Coordinates of C-alpha atoms in Angstrom, one line a residue:
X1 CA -40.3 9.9 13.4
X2 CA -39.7 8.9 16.7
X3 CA -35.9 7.2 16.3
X4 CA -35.2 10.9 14.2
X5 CA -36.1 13.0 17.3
X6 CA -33.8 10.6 19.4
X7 CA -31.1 11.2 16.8
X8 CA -31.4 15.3 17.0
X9 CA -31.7 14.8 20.9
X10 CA -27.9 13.2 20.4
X11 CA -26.9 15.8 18.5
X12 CA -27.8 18.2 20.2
X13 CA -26.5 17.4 23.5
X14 CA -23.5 16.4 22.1
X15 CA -23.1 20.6 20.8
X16 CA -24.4 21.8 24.2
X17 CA -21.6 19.6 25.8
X18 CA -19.0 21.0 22.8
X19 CA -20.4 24.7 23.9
X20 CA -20.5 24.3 27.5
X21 CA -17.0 22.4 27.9
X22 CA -15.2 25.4 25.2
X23 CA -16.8 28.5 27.5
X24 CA -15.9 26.9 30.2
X25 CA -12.0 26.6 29.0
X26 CA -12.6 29.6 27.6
X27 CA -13.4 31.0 31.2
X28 CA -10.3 29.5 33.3
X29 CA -8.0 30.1 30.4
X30 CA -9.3 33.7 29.9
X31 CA -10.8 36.0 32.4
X32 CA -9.2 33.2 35.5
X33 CA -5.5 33.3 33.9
X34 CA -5.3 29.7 35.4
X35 CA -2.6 29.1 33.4
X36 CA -0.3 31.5 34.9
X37 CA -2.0 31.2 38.3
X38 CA -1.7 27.3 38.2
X39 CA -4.4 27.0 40.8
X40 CA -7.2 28.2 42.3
X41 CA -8.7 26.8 45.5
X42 CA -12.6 26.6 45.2
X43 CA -13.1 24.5 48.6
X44 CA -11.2 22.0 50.6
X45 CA -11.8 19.5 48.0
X46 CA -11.8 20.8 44.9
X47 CA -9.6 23.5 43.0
X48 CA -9.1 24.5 39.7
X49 CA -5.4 23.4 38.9
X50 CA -3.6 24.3 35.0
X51 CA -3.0 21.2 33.2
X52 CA -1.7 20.4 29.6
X53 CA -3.1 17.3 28.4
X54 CA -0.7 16.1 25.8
X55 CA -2.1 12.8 25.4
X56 CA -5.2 11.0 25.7
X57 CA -7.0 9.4 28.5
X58 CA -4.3 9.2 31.6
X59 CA -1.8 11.1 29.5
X60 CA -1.7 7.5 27.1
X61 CA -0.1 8.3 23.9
X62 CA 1.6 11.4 24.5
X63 CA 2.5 13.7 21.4
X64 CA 5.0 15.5 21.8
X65 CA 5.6 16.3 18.1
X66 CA 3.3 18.0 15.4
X67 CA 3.8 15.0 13.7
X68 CA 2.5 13.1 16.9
X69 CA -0.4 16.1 17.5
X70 CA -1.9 15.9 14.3
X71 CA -1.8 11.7 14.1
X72 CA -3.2 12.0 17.6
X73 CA -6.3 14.9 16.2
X74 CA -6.8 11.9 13.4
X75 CA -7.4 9.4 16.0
X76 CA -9.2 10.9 17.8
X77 CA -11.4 12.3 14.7
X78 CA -11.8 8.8 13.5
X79 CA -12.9 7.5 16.8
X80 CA -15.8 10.6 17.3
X81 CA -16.6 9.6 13.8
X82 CA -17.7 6.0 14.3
X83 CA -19.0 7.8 17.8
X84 CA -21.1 9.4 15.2
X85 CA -22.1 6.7 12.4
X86 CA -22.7 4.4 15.4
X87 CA -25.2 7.1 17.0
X88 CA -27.1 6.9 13.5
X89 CA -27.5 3.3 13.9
X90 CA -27.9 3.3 17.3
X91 CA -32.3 3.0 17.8
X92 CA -32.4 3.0 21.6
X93 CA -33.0 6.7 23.1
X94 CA -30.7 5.8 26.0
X95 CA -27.8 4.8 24.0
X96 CA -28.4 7.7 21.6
X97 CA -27.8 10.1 24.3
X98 CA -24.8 7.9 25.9
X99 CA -23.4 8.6 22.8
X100 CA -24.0 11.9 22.3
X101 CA -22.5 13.1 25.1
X102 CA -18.9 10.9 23.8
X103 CA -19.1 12.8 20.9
X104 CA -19.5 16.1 22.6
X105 CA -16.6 15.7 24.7
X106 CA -14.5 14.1 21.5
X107 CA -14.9 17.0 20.0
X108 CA -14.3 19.2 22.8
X109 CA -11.0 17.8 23.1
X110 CA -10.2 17.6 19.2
X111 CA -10.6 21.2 19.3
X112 CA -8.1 22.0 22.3
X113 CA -5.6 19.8 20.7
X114 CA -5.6 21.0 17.1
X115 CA -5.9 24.5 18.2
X116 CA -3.4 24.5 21.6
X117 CA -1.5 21.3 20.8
X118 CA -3.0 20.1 23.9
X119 CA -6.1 19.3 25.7
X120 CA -7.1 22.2 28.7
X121 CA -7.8 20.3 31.8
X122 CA -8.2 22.2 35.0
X123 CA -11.4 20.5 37.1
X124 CA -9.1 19.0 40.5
X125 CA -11.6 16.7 42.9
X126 CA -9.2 15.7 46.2
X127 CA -9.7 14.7 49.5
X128 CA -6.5 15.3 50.9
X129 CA -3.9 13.9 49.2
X130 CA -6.0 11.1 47.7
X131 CA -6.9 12.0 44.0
X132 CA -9.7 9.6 42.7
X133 CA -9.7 11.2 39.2
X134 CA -7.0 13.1 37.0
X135 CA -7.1 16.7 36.5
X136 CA -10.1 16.5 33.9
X137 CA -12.3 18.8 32.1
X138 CA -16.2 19.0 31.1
X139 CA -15.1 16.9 28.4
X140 CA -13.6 14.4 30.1
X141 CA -16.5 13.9 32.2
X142 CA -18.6 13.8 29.4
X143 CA -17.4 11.0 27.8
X144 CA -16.7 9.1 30.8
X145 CA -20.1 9.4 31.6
X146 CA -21.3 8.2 28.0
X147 CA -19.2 5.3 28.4
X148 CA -20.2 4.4 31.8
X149 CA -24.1 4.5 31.2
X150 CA -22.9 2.1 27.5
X151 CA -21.5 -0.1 29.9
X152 CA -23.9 -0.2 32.6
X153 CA -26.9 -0.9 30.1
X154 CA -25.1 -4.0 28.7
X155 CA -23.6 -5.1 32.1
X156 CA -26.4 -4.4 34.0
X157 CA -29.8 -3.9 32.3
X158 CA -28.4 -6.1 28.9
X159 CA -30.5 -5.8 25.7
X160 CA -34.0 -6.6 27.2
X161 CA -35.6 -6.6 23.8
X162 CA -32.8 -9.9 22.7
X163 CA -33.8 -12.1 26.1
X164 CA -37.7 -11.1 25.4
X165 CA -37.6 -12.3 21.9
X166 CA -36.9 -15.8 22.1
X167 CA -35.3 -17.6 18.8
X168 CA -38.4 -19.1 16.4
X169 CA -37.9 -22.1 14.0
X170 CA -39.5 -21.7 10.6
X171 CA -42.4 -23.8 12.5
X172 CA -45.0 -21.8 14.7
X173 CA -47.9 -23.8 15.7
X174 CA -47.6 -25.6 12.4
X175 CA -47.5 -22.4 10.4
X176 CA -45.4 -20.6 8.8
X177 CA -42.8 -18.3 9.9
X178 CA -41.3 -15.2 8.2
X179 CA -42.5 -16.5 4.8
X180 CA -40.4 -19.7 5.3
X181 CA -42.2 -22.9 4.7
X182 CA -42.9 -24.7 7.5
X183 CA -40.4 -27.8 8.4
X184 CA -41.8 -31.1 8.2
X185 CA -41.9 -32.9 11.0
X186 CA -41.6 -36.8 11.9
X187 CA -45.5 -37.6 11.9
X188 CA -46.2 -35.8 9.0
X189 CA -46.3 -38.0 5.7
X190 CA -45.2 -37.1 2.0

C-alpha cells in the first residue's frame, strides 16, 4: 500500500506543478501583458522579461515549422511518457517525487508549445550583467530540479540498498539459498 501512496504523491505533485506553472503563465501573459511590456523589474536582480521558447532546453532544437512544433510536442510527449512509466516502476519515495516534478514541468511545457507554438518563459535571475540561468519558467525549474535530486542520489548517496546487500552464492552456511541446491564443495565426498 505503501509504494501506491508514493506513486499518487508523484502524481500529484507533478499536477500541482502543471497547475501552478499554467496560472503562473497565465498571470504574466494575462493580467501583466509581459509580452507587450517585455519586462518588468521586480528587484535589482531579478525581472520578469517576455521570452518565446521555440526549442527545448537552451533553445536546442529549435522548431521553427509546424512540422518542427508538432515533432518537437512528440518528443517531448514521448520523453514525459517514459518520465511517467518509469515513475510506476520507480519504488523509492525520493525518486518518485524527483520524477514527479519532471513530469509536471514536461507537461507544462507540452502544453505552451502545442497551444502557443512555443514555450512561455519569463522568470530573469541576474546579477548585473552576469546571467547564471536562461530566462526560465516554473517549469523549467521544475524539471531541473527533478533531475538534479536523480542525479545527486546516484552521484552522491548511490543505491544504499545495492552496497548493503552483498552478492550470495547458492551456498549460505552450508544451506541453501533461494531454493538453489547448495554447491558442493572440495571436502565434501559423493
Amino acid at each position: 500500500m505503501t509504494l501506491t501512496r508514493y506513486r499518487t504523491e508523484g502524481v500529484a505533485l507533478a499536477g500541482a506543478i502543471l497547475v501552478i506553472d499554467q496560472i503562473a503563465k497565465f498571470i504574466v501573459a494575462g493580467p501583466l501583458a509581459l509580452k507587450s511590456r517585455l519586462q518588468i523589474e521586480i528587484t535589482s536582480f531579478f525581472n520578469l522579461t517576455w521570452a518565446e521558447n521555440r526549442g527545448v532546453s537552451m533553445g536546442f532544437l529549435t522548431a521553427e515549422t509546424d512540422t518542427a512544433r508538432w515533432l518537437l510536442v512528440a518528443l517531448t510527449g514521448l520523453i514525459a511518457t517514459v518520465v511517467l512509466l518509469w515513475m510506476w516502476k520507480e519504488r523509492a519515495r525520493g525518486d518518485i517525487l524527483a520524477l514527479g516534478m519532471i513530469l509536471g514541468g514536461a507537461l507544462g511545457n507540452i502544453i505552451d508549445r502545442a497551444r502557443l507554438g512555443y514555450v512561455v518563459d519569463y522568470a530573469d535571475l541576474h546579477f548585473g550583467t552576469f546571467r547564471p540561468f536562461m530566462i526560465f519558467n516554473i517549469a523549467d525549474a521544475a524539471i531541473t530540479i527533478g533531475v538534479l535530486l536523480l542525479l545527486a542520489r546516484v552521484l552522491i548517496i548511490g543505491d544504499k540498498s545495492a552496497k548493503s546487500e552483498a552478492p550470495t552464492s547458492g551456498v549460505q552456511a552450508g544451506g541453501i539459498s533461494d531454493g538453489a541446491p547448495a554447491a558442493k564443495t572440495e571436502n565434501e565426498h559423493v
